[in-house]
Short mmCIF file of C-alpha atoms in Angstrom, two decimals:
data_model
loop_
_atom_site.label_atom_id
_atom_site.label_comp_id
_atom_site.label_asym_id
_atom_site.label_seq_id
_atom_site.Cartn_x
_atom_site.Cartn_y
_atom_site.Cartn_z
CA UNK A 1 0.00 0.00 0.00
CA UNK A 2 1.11 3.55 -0.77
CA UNK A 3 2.20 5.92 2.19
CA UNK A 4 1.87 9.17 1.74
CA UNK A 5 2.81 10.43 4.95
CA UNK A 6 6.53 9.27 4.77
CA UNK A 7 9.10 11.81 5.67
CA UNK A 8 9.14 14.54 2.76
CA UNK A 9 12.51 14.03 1.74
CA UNK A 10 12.36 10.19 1.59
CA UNK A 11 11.84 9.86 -2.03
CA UNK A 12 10.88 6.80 -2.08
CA UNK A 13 7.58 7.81 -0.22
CA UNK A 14 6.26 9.90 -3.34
CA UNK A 15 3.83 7.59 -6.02
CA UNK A 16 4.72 9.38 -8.65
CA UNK A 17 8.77 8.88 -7.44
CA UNK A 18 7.72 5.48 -6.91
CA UNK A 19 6.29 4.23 -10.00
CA UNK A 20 8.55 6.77 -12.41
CA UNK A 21 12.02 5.98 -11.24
CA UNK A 22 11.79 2.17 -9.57
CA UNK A 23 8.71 0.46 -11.36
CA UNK A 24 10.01 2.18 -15.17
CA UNK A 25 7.04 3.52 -15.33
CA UNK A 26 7.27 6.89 -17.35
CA UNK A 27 6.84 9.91 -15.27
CA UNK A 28 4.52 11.90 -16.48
CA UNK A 29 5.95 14.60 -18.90
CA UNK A 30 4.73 18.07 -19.86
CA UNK A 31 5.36 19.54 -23.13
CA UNK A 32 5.17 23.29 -23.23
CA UNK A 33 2.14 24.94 -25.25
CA UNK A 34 2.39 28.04 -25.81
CA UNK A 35 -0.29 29.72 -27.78
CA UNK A 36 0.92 30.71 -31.61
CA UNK A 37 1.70 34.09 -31.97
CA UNK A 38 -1.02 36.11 -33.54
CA UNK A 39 -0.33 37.16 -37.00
CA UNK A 40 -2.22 38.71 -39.74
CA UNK A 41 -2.51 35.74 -41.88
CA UNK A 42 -3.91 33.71 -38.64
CA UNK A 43 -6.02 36.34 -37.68
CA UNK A 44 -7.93 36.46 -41.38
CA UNK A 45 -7.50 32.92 -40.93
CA UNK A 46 -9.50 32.14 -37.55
CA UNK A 47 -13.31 32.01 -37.73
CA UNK A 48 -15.47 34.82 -36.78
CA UNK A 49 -16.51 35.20 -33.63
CA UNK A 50 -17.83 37.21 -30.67
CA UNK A 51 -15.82 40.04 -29.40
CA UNK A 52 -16.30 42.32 -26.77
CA UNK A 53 -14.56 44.06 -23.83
CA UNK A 54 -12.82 41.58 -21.47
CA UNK A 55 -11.42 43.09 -18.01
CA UNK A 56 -8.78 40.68 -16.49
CA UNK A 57 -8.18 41.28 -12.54
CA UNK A 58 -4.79 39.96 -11.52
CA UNK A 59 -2.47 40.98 -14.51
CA UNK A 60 0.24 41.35 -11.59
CA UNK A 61 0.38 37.44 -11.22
CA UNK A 62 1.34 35.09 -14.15
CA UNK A 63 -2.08 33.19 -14.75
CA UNK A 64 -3.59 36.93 -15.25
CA UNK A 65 -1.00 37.83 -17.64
CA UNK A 66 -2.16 34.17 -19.48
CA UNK A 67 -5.40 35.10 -19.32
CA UNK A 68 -5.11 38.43 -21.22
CA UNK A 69 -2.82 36.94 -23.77
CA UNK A 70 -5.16 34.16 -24.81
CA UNK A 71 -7.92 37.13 -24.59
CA UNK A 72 -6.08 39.00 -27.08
CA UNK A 73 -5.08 36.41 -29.10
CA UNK A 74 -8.84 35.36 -29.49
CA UNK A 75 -9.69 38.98 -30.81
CA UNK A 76 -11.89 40.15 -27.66
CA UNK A 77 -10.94 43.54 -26.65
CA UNK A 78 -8.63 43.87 -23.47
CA UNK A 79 -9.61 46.77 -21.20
CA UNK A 80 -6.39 48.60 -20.23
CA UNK A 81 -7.00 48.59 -16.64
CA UNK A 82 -6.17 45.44 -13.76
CA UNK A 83 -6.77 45.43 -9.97
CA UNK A 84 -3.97 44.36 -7.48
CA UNK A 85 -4.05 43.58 -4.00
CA UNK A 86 -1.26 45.78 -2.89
CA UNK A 87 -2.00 49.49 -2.44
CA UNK A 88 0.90 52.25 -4.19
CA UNK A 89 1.33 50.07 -6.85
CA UNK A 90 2.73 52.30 -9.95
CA UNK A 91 3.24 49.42 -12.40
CA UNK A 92 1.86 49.41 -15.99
CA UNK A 93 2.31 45.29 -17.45
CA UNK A 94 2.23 45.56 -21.51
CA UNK A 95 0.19 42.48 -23.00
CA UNK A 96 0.08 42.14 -26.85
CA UNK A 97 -0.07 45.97 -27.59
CA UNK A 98 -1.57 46.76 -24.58
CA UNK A 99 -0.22 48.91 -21.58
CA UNK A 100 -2.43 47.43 -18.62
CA UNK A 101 -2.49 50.03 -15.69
CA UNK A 102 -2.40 48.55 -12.60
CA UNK A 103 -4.25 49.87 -9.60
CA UNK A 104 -4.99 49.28 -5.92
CA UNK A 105 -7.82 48.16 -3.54
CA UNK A 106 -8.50 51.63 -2.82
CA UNK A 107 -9.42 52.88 -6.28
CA UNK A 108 -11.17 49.56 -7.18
CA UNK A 109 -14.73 50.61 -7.67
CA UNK A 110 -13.86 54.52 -9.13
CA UNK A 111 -12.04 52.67 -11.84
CA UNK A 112 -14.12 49.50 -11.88
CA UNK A 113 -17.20 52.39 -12.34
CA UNK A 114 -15.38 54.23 -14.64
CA UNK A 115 -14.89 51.19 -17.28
CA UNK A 116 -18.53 49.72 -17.40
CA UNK A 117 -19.38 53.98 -18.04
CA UNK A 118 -16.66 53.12 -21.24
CA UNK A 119 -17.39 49.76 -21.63
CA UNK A 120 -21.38 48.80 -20.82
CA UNK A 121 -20.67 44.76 -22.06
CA UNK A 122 -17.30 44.24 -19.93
CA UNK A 123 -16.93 40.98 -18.57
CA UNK A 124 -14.44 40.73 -15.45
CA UNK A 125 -12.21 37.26 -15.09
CA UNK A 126 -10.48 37.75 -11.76
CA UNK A 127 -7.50 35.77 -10.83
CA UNK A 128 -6.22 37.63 -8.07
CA UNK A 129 -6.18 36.65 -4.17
CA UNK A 130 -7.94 33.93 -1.98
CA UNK A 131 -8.36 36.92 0.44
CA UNK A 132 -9.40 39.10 -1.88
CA UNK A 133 -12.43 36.85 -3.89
CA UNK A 134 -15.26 38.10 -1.58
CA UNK A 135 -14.69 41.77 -1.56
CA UNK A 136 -14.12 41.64 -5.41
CA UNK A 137 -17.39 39.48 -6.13
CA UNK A 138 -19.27 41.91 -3.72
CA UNK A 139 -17.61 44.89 -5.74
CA UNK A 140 -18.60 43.39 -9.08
CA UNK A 141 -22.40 42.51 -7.81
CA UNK A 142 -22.89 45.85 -6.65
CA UNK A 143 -21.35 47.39 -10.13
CA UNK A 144 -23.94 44.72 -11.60
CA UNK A 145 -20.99 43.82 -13.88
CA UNK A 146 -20.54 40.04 -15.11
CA UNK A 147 -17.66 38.11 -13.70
CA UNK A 148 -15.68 34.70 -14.47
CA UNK A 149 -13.72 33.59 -10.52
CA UNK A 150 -11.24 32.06 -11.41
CA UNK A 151 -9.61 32.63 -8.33
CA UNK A 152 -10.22 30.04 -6.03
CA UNK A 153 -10.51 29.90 -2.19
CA UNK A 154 -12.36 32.37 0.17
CA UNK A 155 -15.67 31.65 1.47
CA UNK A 156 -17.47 30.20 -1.23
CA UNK A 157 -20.86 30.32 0.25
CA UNK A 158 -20.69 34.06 0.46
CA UNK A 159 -19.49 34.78 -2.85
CA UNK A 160 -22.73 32.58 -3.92
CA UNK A 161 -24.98 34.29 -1.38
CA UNK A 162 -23.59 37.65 -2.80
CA UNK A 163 -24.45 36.53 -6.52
CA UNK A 164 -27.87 35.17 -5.79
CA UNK A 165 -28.75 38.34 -3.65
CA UNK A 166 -27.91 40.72 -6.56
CA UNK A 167 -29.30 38.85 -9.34
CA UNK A 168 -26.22 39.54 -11.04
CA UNK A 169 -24.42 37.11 -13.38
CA UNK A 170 -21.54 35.14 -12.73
CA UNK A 171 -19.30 31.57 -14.41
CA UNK A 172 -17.50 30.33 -10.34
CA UNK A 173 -15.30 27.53 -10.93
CA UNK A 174 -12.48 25.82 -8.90
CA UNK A 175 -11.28 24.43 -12.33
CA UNK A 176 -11.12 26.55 -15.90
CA UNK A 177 -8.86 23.65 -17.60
CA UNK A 178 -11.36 21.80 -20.37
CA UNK A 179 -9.85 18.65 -20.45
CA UNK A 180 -9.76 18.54 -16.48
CA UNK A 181 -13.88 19.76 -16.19
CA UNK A 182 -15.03 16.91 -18.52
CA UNK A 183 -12.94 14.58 -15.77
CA UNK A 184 -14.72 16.00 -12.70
CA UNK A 185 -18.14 15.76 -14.48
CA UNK A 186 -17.49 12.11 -15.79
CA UNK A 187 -17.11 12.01 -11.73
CA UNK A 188 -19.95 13.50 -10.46
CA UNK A 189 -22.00 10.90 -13.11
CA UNK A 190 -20.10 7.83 -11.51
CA UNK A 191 -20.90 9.35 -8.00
CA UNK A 192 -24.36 10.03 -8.92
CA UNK A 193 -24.94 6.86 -10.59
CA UNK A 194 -22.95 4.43 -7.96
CA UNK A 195 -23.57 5.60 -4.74
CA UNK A 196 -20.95 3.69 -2.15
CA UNK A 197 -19.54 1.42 -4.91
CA UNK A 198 -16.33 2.36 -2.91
CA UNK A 199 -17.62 1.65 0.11
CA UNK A 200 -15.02 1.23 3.07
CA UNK A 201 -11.80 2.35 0.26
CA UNK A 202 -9.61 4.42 1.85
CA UNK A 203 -8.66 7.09 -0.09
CA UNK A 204 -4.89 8.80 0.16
CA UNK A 205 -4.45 12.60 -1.90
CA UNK A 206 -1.00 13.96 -3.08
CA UNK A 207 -0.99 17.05 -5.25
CA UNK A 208 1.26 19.66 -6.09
CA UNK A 209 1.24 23.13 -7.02
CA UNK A 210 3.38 26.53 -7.80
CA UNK A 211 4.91 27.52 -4.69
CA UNK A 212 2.43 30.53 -5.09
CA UNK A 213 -0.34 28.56 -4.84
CA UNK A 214 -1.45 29.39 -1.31
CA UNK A 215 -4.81 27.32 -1.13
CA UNK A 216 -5.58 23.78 -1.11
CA UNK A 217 -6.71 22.53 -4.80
CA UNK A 218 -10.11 23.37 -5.28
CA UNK A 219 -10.05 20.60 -8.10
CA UNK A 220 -8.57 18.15 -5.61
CA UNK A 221 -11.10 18.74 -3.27
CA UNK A 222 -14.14 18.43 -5.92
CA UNK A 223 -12.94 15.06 -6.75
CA UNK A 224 -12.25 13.98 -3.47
CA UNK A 225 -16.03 15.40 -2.72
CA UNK A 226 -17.28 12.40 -5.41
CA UNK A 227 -15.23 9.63 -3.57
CA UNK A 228 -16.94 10.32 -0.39
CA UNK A 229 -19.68 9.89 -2.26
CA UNK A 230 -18.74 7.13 -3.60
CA UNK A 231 -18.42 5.54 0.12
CA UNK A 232 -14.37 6.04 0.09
CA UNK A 233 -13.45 6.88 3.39
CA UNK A 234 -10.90 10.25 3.61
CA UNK A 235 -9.45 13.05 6.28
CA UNK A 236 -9.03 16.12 4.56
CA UNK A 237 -6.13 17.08 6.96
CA UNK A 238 -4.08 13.75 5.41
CA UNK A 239 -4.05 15.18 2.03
CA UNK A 240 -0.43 15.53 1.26
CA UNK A 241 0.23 19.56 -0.25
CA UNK A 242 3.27 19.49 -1.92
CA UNK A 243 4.43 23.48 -2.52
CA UNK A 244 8.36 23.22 -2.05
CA UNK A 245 10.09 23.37 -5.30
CA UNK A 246 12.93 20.94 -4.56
CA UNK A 247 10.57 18.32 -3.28
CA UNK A 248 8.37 18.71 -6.95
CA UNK A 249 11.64 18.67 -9.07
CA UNK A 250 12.90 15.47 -6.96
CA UNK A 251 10.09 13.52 -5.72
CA UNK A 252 7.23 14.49 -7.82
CA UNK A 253 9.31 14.67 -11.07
CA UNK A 254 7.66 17.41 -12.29
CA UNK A 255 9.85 18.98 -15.43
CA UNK A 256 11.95 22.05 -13.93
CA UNK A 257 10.53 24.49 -16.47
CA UNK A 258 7.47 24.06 -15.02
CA UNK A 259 8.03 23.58 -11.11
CA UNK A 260 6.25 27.50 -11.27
CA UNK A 261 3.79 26.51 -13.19
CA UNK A 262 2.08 22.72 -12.89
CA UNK A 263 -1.30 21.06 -10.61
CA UNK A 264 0.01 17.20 -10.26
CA UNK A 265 -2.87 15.31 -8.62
CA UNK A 266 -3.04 11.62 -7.61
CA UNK A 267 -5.86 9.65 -6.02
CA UNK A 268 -4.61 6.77 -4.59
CA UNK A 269 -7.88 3.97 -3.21
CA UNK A 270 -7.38 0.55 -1.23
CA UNK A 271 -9.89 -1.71 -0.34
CA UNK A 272 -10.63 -2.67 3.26
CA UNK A 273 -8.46 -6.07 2.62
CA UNK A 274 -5.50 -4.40 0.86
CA UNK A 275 -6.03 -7.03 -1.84
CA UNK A 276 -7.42 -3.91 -4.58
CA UNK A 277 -6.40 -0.61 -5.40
CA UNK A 278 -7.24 2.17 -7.90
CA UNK A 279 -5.30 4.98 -9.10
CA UNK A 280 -6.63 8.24 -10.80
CA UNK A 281 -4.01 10.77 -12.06
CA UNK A 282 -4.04 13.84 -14.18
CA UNK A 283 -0.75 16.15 -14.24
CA UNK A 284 -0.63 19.52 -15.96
CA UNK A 285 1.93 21.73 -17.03
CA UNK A 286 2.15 25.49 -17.40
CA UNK A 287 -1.21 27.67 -17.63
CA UNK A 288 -2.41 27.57 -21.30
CA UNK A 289 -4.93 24.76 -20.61
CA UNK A 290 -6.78 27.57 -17.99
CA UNK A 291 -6.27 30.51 -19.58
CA UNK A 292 -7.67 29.31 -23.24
CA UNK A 293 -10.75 27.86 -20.44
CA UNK A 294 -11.06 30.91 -18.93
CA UNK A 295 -11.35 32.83 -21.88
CA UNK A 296 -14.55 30.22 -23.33
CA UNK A 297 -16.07 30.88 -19.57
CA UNK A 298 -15.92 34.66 -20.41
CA UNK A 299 -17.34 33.84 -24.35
CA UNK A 300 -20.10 31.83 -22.47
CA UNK A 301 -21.09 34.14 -20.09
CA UNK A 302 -21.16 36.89 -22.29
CA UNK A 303 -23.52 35.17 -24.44
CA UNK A 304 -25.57 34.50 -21.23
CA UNK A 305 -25.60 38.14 -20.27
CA UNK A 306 -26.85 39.26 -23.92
CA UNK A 307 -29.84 36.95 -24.31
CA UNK A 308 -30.67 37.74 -20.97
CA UNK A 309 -30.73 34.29 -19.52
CA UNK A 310 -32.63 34.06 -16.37
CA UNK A 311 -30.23 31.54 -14.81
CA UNK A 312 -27.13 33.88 -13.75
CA UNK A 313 -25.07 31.25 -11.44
CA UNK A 314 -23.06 29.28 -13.65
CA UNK A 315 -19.86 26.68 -13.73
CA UNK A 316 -17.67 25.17 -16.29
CA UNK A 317 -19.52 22.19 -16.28
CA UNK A 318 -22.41 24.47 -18.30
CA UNK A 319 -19.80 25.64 -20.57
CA UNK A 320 -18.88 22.19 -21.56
CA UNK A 321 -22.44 20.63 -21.92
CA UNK A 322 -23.34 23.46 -24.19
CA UNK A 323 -20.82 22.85 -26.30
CA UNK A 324 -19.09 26.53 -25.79
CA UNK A 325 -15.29 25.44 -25.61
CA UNK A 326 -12.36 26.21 -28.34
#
């Protein structure tokens, strides 16, 4: 049986260690994908679409940046302006041919006024701060202006209360990456479906994340969620949170180019005998898979806003079944 509460720097202890160095079983490997540059010719050449103004909250951090460049790239019209948590910030961050201002709490809702007076059909992604999710879903309800969270953590039963309350319209997801959303949901089905076919499993979690990542996986804990469901048996406190780069590089084996950039996640199930086990896995690398996400949430939402859906709470899991996603 896997333990995953082995001393950290026993490498042996790590699954993915385990199976990828001593088993020769391939570690997983990431290949970089970074979006094509956008020319002319591929520009002509892509399919028209919808555009309209997209505000991205969070520029300061690297998945913002990713966000606006896939934005951009997909010919919707970045607003010039981002929100940062830190106050006195004189920083301007140039995406594409863009100079994105950057600006503090404090002037949040002059400037977040300001742009739906400019731009009446903005959308807002945010991918900012745990700590700062609530205050900007509040702002953005208020403002009555529609908003992709993308930013996970904070209390997420507020930020729905808030939503609901103001009738406004909102795409909340702990997970923007396509490929990863059509997992959870085939997970929810099984859950639904087979209530306790796990019944008495014990479930063990490792996953790993950017050292910046300061919140538990919000995708780990969805499919964790569907175990229980399932009749696995798991302590949250037991999941293992891997966030120290040497311990990825060495242990995990994630590629070093993307030990700032990567979600590793492994699900690890024994029976009550020890005589079965089950193993569940999905790695990714870099930020392109949740930006180019992101970016069909805001599409989808937009679309919502316009035909004036009366549903305004909505997931990823929407996106998908509608068939919304690049």
């Amino acid at each position: 049986m896997l333990s995953l509460r082995a001393p950290p720097r026993t490498l042996s202890a790590s699954p993915w260690r385990r199976r990828g160095r001593l088993d020769g079983f391939a570690a997983p490997r990431c290949v970089s994908a970074a979006p094509p540059a956008t020319t002319l010719e591929t520009a002509t050449a892509r399919p028209a679409g919808v555009s309209f103004p997209i505000l991205v909250n969070g520029c300061t951090g690297k998945m913002g940046v990713s966000v606006a460049e896939a934005a951009t790239s997909r010919g919707l019209h970045l607003v010039p302006v981002s929100f940062s948590s830190r106050e006195n910030l004189d920083k301007t961050i140039q995406v594409g041919d863009t100079d994105v201002e950057i600006y503090g709490p404090s002037a949040r809702e002059d400037v977040l006024s300001s742009v739906i007076d400019e731009y009446p059909d903005v959308v807002v992604v945010d991918y900012t701060a745990p700590d700062s999710v609530n205050s900007n879903a509040e702002l953005y309800c208020k403002l009555g202006v529609p908003f992709v969270m993308g930013t996970t953590g904070g209390d997420q039963q507020l930020l729905y209360k808030s939503v609901q309350d103001s009738e406004n319209y909102a795409l909340i997801s702990p997970q923007m990456g396509k490929q990863v959303v059509a997992f959870l949901a085939a997970m929810e089905t099984i859950a639904e479906q087979f209530p306790g076919a796990f019944s008495g499993y014990r479930l063990e979690v490792l996953e790993s994340h950017q050292a910046g990542k300061l919140d538990t996986s919000g995708t780990g804990k969805a499919v964790i969620a569907c175990f229980e469901k399932l009749g696995a048996v798991f302590d949250m406190e037991r999941m293992v949170k891997i966030r120290d780069p040497e311990q990825q590089l060495y242990m995990v084996g994630v590629p070093e180019e993307h030990i700032e950039g990567h979600a590793f996640h492994l699900y690890h199930l024994t029976s009550p005998d020890d005589s079965v086990s089950f193993e569940f896995q999905h790695n990714v690398c870099g930020r392109s898979i949740y930006a180019e996400g992101s970016v069909d949430a805001a599409v989808f939402l937009y679309k919502k806003v316009q035909s004036m859906d009366p549903k305004r709470i909505y997931n990823m899991i929407d996106v998908l079944q509608e068939g919304d996603m690049r």
